[in-house]
Coordinates of C-alpha atoms and ligand atoms in Angstrom, one line a residue:
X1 CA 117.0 221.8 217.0
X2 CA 113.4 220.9 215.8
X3 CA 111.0 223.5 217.7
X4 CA 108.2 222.0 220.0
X5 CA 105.2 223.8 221.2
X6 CA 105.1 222.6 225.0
X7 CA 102.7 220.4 225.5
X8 CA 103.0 219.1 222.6
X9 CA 102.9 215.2 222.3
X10 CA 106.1 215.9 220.9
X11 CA 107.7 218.1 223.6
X12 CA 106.1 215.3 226.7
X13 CA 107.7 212.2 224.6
X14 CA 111.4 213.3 224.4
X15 CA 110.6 214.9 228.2
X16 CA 109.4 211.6 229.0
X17 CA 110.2 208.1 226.7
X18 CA 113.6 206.2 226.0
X19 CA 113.0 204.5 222.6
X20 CA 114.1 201.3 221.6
X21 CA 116.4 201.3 218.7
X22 CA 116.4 205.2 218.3
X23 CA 119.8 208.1 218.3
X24 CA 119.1 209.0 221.8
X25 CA 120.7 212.4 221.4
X26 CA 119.1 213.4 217.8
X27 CA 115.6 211.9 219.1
X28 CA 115.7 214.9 221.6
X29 CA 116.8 217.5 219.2
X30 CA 114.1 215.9 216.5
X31 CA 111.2 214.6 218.3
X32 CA 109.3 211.8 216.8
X33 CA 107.1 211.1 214.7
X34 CA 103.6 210.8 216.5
X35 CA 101.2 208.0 214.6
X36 CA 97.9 208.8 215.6
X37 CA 95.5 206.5 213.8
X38 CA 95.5 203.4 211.1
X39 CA 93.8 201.9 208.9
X40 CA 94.6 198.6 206.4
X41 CA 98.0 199.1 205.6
X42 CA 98.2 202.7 206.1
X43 CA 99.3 204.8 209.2
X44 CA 98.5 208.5 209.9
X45 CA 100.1 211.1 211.8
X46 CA 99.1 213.7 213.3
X47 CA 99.1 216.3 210.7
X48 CA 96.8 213.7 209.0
X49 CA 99.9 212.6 206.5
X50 CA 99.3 208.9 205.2
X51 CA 102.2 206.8 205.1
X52 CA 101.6 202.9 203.4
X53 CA 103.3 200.7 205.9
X54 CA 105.6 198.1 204.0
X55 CA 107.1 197.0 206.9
X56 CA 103.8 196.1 208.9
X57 CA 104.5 197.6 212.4
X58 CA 107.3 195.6 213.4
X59 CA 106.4 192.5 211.1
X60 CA 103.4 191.9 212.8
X61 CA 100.5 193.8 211.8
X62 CA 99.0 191.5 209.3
X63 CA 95.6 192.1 209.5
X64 CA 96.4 196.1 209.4
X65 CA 96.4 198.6 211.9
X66 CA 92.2 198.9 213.3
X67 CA 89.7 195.9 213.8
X68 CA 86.2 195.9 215.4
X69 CA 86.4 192.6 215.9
X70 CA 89.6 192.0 217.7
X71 CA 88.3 194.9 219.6
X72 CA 85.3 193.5 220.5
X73 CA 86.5 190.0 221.3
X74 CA 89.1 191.5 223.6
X75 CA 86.0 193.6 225.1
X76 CA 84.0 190.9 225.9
X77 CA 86.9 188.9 227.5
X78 CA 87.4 191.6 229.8
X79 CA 84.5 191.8 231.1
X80 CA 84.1 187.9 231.6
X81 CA 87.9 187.4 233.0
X82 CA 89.9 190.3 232.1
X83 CA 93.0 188.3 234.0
X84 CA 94.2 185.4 235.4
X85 CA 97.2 183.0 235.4
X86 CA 98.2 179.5 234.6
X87 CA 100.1 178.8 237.4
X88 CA 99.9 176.2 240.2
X89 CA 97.4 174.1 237.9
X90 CA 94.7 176.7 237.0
X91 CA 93.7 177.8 233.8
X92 CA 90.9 179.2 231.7
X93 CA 89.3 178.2 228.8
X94 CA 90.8 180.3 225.4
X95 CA 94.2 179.8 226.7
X96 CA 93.4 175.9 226.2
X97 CA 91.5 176.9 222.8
X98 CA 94.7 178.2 221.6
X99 CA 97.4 175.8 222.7
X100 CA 94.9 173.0 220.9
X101 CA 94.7 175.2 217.7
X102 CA 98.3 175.9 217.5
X103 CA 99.1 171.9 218.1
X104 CA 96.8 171.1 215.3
X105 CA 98.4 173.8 212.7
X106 CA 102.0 173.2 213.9
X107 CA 104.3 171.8 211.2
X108 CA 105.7 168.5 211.4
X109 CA 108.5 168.3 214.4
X110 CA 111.4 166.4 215.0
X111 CA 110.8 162.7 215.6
X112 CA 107.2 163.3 214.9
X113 CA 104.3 166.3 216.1
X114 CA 104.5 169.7 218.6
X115 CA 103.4 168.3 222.0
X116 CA 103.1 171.1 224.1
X117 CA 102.3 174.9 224.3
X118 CA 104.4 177.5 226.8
X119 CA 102.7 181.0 226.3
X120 CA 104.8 184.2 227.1
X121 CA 104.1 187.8 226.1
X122 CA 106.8 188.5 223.1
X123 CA 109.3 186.8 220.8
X124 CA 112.2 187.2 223.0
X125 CA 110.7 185.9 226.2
X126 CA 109.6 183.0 224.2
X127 CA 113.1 182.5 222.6
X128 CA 114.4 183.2 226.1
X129 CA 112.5 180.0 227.4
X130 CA 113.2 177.9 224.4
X131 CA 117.1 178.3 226.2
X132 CA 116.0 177.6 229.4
X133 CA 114.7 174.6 227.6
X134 CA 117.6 172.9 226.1
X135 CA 119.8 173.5 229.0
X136 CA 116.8 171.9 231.3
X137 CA 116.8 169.1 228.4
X138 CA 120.3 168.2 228.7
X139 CA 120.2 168.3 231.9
X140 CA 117.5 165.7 232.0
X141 CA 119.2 163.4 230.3
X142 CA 122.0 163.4 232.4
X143 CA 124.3 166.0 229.7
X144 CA 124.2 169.0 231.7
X145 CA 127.7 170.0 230.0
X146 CA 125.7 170.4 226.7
X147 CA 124.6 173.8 227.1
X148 CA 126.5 175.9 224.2
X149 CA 124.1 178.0 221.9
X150 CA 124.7 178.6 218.4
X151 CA 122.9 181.4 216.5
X152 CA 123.9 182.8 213.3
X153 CA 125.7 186.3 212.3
X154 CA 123.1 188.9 211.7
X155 CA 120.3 186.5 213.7
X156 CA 118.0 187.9 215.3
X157 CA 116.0 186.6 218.5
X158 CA 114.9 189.4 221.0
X159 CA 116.2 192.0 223.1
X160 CA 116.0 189.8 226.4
X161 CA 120.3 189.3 227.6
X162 CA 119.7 185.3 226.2
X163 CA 118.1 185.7 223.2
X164 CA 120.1 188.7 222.3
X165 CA 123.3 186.7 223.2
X166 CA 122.0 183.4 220.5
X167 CA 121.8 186.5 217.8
X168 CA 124.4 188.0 215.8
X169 CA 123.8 191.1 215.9
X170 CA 127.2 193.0 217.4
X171 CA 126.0 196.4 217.9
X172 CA 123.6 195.5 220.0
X173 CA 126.3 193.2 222.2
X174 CA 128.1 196.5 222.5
X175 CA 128.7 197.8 225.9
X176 CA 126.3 195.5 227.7
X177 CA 129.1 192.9 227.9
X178 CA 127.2 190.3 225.9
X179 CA 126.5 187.7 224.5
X180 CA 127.3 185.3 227.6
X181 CA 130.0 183.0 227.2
X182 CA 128.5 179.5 225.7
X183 CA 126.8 182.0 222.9
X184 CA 128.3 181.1 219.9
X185 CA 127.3 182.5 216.2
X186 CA 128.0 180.8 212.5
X187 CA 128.1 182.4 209.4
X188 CA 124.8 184.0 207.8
X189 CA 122.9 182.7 204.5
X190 CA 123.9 186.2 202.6
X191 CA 124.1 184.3 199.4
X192 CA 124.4 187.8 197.3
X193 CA 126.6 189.3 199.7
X194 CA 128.9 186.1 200.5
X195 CA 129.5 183.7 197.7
X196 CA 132.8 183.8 196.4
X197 CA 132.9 184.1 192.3
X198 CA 131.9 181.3 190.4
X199 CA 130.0 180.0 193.5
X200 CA 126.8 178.4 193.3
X201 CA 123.9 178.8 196.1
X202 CA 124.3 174.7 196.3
X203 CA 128.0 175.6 196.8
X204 CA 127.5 178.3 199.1
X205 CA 125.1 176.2 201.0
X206 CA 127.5 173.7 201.8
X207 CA 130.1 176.2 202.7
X208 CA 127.8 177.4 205.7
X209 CA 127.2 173.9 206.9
X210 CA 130.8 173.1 207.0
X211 CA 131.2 176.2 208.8
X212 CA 128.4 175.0 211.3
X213 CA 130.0 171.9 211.9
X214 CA 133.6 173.1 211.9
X215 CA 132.6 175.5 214.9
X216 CA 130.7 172.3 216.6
X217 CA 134.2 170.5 216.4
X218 CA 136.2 173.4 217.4
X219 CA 133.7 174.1 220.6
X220 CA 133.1 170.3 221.4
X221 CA 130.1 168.2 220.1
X222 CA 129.6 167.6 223.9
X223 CA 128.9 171.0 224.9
X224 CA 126.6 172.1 222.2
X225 CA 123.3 172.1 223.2
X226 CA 120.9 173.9 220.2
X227 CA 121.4 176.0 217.1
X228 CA 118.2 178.2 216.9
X229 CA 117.6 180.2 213.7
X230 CA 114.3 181.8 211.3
X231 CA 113.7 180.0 208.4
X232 CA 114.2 183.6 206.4
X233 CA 116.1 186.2 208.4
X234 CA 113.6 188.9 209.1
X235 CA 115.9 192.3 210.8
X236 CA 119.2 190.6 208.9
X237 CA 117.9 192.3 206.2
X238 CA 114.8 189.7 204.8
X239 CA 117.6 186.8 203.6
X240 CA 115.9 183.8 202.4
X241 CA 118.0 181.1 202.1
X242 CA 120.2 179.9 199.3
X243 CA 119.2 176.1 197.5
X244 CA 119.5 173.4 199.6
X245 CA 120.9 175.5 203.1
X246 CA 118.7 174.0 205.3
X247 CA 118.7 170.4 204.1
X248 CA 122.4 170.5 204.8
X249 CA 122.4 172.6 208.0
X250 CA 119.7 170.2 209.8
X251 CA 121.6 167.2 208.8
X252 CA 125.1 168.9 210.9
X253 CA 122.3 170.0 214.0
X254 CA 121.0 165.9 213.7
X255 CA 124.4 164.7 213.5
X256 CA 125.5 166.3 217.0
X257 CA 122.9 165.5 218.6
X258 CA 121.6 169.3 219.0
X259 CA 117.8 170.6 219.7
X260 CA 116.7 172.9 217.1
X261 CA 115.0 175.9 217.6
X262 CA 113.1 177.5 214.3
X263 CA 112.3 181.2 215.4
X264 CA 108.9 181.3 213.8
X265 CA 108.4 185.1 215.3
X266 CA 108.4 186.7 211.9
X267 CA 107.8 184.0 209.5
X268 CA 104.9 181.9 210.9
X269 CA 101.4 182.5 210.6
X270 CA 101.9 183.0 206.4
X271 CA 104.5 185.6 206.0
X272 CA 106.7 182.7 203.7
X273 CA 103.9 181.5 202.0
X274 CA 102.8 178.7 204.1
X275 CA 101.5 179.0 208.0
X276 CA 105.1 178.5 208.9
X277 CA 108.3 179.1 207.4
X278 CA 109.2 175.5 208.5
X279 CA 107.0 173.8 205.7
X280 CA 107.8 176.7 203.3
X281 CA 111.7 174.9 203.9
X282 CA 111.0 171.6 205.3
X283 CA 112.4 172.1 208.7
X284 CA 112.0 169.6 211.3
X285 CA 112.6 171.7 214.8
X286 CA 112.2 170.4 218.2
X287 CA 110.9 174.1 219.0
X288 CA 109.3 176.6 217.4
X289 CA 108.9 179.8 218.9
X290 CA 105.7 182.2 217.3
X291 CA 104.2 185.9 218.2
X292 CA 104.0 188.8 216.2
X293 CA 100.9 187.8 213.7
X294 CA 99.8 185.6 216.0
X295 CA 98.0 188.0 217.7
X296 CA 97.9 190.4 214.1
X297 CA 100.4 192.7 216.9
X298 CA 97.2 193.8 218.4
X299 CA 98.6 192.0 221.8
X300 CA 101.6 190.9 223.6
X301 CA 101.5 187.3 223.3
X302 CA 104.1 184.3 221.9
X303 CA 104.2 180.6 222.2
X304 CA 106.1 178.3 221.8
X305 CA 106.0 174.9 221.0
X306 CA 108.0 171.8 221.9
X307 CA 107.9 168.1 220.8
X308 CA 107.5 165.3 222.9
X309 CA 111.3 164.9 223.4
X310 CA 111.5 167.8 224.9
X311 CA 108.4 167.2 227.1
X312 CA 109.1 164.3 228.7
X313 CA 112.7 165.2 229.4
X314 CA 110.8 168.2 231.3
X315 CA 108.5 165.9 233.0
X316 CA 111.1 164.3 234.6
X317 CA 113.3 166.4 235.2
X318 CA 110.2 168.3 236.9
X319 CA 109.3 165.5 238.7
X320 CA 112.6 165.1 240.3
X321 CA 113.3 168.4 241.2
X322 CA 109.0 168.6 242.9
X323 CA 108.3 171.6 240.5
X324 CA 108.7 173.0 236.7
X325 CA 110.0 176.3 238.1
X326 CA 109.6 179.0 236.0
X327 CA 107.2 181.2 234.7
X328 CA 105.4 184.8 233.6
X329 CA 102.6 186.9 235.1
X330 CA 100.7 187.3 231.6
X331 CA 101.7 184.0 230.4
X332 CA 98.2 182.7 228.3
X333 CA 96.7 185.9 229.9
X334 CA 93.0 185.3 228.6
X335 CA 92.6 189.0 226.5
X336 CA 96.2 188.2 224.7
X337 CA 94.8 184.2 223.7
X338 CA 91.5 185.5 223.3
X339 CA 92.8 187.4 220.5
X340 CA 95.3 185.4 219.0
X341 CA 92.2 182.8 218.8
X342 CA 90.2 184.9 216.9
X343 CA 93.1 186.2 214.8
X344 CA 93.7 182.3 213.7
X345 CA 89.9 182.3 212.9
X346 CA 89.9 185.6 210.7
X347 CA 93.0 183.9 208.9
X348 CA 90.9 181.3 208.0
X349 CA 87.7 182.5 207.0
X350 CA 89.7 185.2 204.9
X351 CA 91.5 182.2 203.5
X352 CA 95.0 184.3 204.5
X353 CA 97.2 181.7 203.0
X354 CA 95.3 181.3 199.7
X355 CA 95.7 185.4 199.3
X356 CA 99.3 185.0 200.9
X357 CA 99.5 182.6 197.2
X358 CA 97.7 185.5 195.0
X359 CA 99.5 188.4 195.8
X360 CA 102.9 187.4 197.1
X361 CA 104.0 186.3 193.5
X362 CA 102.7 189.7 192.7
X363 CA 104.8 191.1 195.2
X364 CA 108.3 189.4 194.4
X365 CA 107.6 190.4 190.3
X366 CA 106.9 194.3 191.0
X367 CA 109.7 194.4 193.2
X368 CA 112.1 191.9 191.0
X369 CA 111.9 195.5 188.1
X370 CA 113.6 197.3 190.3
X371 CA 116.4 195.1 189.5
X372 CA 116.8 197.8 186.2
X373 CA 117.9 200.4 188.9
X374 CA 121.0 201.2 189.0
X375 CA 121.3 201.1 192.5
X376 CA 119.9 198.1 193.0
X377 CA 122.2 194.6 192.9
X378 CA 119.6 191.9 194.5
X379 CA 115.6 191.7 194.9
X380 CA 115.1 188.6 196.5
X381 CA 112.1 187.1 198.6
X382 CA 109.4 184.2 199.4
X383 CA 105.9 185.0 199.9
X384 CA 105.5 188.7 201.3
X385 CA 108.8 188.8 202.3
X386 CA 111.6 190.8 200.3
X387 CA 115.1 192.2 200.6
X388 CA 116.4 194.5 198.0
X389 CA 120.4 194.9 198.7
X390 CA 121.4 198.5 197.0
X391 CA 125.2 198.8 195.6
X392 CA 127.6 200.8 194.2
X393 CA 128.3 198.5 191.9
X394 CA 126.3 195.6 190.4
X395 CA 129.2 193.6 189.0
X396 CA 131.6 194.1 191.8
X397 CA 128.7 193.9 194.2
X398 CA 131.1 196.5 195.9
X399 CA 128.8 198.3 198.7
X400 CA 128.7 201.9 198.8
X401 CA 131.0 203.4 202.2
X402 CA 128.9 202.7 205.2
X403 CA 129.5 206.1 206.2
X404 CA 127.1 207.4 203.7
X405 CA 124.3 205.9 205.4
X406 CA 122.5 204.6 201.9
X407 CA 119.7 202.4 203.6
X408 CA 118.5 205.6 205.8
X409 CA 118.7 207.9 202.9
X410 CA 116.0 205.8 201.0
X411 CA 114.2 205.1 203.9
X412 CA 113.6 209.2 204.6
X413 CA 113.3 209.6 201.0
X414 CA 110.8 206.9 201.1
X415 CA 109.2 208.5 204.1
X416 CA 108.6 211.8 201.7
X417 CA 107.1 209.7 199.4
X418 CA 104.2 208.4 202.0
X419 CA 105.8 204.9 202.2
X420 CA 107.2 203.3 205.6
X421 CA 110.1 200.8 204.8
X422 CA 112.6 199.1 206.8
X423 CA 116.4 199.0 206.5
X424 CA 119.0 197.4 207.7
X425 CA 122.2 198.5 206.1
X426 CA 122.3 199.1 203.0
X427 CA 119.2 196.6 202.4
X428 CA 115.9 197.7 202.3
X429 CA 113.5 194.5 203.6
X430 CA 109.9 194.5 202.8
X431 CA 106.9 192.7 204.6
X432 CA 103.7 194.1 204.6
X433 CA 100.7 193.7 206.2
X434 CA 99.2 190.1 205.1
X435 CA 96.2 191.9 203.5
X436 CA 98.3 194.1 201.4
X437 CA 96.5 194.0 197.8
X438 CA 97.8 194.2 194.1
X439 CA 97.0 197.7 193.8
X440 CA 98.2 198.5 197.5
X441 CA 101.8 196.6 196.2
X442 CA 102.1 198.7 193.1
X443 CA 101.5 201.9 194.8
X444 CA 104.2 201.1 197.1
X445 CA 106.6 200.1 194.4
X446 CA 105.9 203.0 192.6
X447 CA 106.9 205.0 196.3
X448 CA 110.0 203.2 197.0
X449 CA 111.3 203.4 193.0
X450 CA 110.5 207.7 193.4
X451 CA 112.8 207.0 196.7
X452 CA 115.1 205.2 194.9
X453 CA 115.5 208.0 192.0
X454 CA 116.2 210.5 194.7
X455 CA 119.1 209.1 196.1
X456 CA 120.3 207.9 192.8
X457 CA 120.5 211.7 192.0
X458 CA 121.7 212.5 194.9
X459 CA 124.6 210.1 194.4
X460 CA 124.9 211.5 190.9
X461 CA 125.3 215.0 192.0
X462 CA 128.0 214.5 194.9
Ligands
PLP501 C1 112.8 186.6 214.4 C2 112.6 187.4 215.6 N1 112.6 186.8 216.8 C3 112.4 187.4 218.0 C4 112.0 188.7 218.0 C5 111.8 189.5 219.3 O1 110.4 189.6 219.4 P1 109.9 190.7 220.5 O2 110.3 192.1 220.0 O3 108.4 190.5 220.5 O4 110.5 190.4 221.8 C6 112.0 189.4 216.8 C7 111.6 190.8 216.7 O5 111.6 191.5 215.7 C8 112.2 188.7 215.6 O6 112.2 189.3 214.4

């Protein structure tokens, strides 16, 4: 057991704090790690060690971990109208300024543009109303029975009991007794992992949309309501889809009549190379849910964004029933959209998306190297998005035994080396803050290679 002085931060947060995703046992024999300060893409403790953050917070500090500005602006908006709601037909004035600016930058939608803007606080919440959505959509048009979700293995969508029931990610069903029935999940875009020998990714790709539309036919076209997905799966380990996937998947989702949903928590606002990770793969949604960078994670805010389908079905449907019953406290909370706004406006004078173009190919060719490692089978990624798979064997593509706990080794070697990573598995996914630069990259390659060495020798020696 780690000693604590008492009083220590240390000693008050495991006397005090549950964390998410954390050893609940070993968290109160360790104690965390207390971050005290940023700054650009680095975090400090608080014995002042500096630790390059390639996983950007949670995926969502682009802009890096301090700014006067967003400070500032979320300052001044406290002291004009630090809170009010939207509901019952009020509003205020930035939460309009951003629901217009999203509409304008939102990708193309299905049957034509993004009509509408519902604001929650985080990506689940928003994911959790996109559901609410299609099942008040099909109820609209008179197809109530239509209310089957289908996610993908490994997906991920939130924490909330819906959106963690449309993702695929089993031990996190276990022992709450979810998903809910009518959550259904299709295989996962793993090209490395999954194609059979001899496959190609055009190959592959059609072998996932036959698997879509096989589990459509097995469940009933008439009771499946949506398939919701990320363009590139973020906490699945950064996938980005093999050649051609989405073509062929959208055309099985089109074909039954099913409501998309791109989850655009982790990939919109530049990650993929474009403002969304629809144009970077030419999807056509009827939803899109956004947070994370929206707000550069300095608040709790998400959209998201329907097409005019979808809003008319709710006008009448809401006309019928005498009220569109559903709603948050914060929803378009004026600090959280006075924010976002400003975010969207830093994006743009920093040109975001044309740096996004400089250094992401940068990014994907320092990283593609480590592909000489012996531990290393695939480096694979689109804009400043990555996954590097480690295996025991790069022809087999064998994995080493779970049980060994590979990813978490390189992590806390990486940890050593001053570098923040994240894992899932055995993969090690990469997304730094948007205004990571060159030199910033090549430092943290050099970190996570000096990680990589260490567990190689590691493995060696056992
Ligand atoms: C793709 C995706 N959707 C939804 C969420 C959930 O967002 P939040 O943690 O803000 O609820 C996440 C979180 O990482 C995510 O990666």
């Amino acid at each position: 057991m780690t000693y604590l002085a008492p009083n220590s931060v240390q000693a008050r947060d495991i006397a005090s704090i549950v964390h998410p995703q954390t050893h609940l046992a070993r968290h109160l024999e360790q104690g965390p790690v207390v971050i005290q300060r940023g700054r650009g893409c680095y975090v400090y403790d608080d014995n002042g060690t500096e630790y390059l953050d390639t996983a950007a917070g949670l995926w969502c500090a682009s802009l890096g971990y301090a700014s006067e500005r967003l400070a500032r602006v979320a300052y001044e908006q406290m002291r004009m109208l630090g809170y009010y709601h939207l509901y019952r037909g009020t509003t205020n004035e930035t939460g309009v300024d951003l629901a217009e600016k999203l509409l304008q930058i939102a990708p193309e939608a299905h049957g034509g543009r993004m009509s509408k803007v519902l604001f929650q606080c985080s990506g689940s919440e928003a994911n959790d109303t996109a559901i609410k959505l299609v099942w008040y959509y099909h109820a609209a048009i008179g197809k109530p029975e239509k209310r089957k979700i289908i996610g993908r293995k490994m997906g991920y969508h939130g924490s909330t009991s819906a959106s963690i029931s449309a993702s695929g990610k089993a031990d996190m069903h276990a022992d709450f007794g979810l998903p809910f029935p009518g959550f259904l999940h299709t295989e996962y875009p793993h090209w490395y992992r999954l194609h059979a020998e001899g496959e190609s990714e055009e190959q592959f790709a059609t072998r996932m949309a036959a698997a879509l539309e096989d589990l459509i036919l097995r469940e009933g076209p008439e009771t499946c309501a949506a398939f919701i997905a990320e363009p590139v799966m973020g906490a699945g380990g950064g996938l980005t889809p093999p050649r051609t996937y989405w073509d062929k998947m959208q055309a099985v989702i089109r074909k039954y009549d099913m409501l998309f949903i791109a989850d655009e928590v982790i990939c919109g606002f530049g990650r993929t190379g474009n403002m969304w990770g629809s144009q970077t793969y030419d999807l056509k949604p009827d939803m899109i849910t956004c947070a994370k960078a929206l707000s550069a994670g300095m608040q709790p805010i998400s959209a998201l964004l329907i097409n005019d389908r979808v809003f008319q079905a709710m006008l009448d449907e809401s006309n019928k029933l005498g009220n569109f019953a559903h709603g948050f406290t914060y929803a378009g909370h004026p600090v959280t959209t006075a924010v976002a706004m400003e975010t969207l406006r830093i994006y743009e004078e920093m040109d975001m998306l044309g740096h996004v173009a400089q250094v992401g190919p940068h990014l994907q060719r320092s990283l593609a190297c480590l592909l000489d490692h012996p531990l290393v089978g695939e480096v694979r990624g689109v804009g400043l998005m990555n996954g590097i798979e480690l295996v025991a064997d790069k022809v087999t593509r064998a994995q080493f035994d779970p049980a060994r706990g590979l990813g978490a080794v390189v992590d806390r070697y990486a940890r050593e080396n001053g570098l923040i990573t994240r894992f899932v598995g055995d993969r090690i996914a990469f997304s730094p803050p948007l205004i990571i630069t060159e030199p910033e990259i090549d430092e943290a390659v050099a970190r996570i290679t000096r990680a990589l060495d260490t567990a190689w020798r590691d493995i060696r020696l056992t």
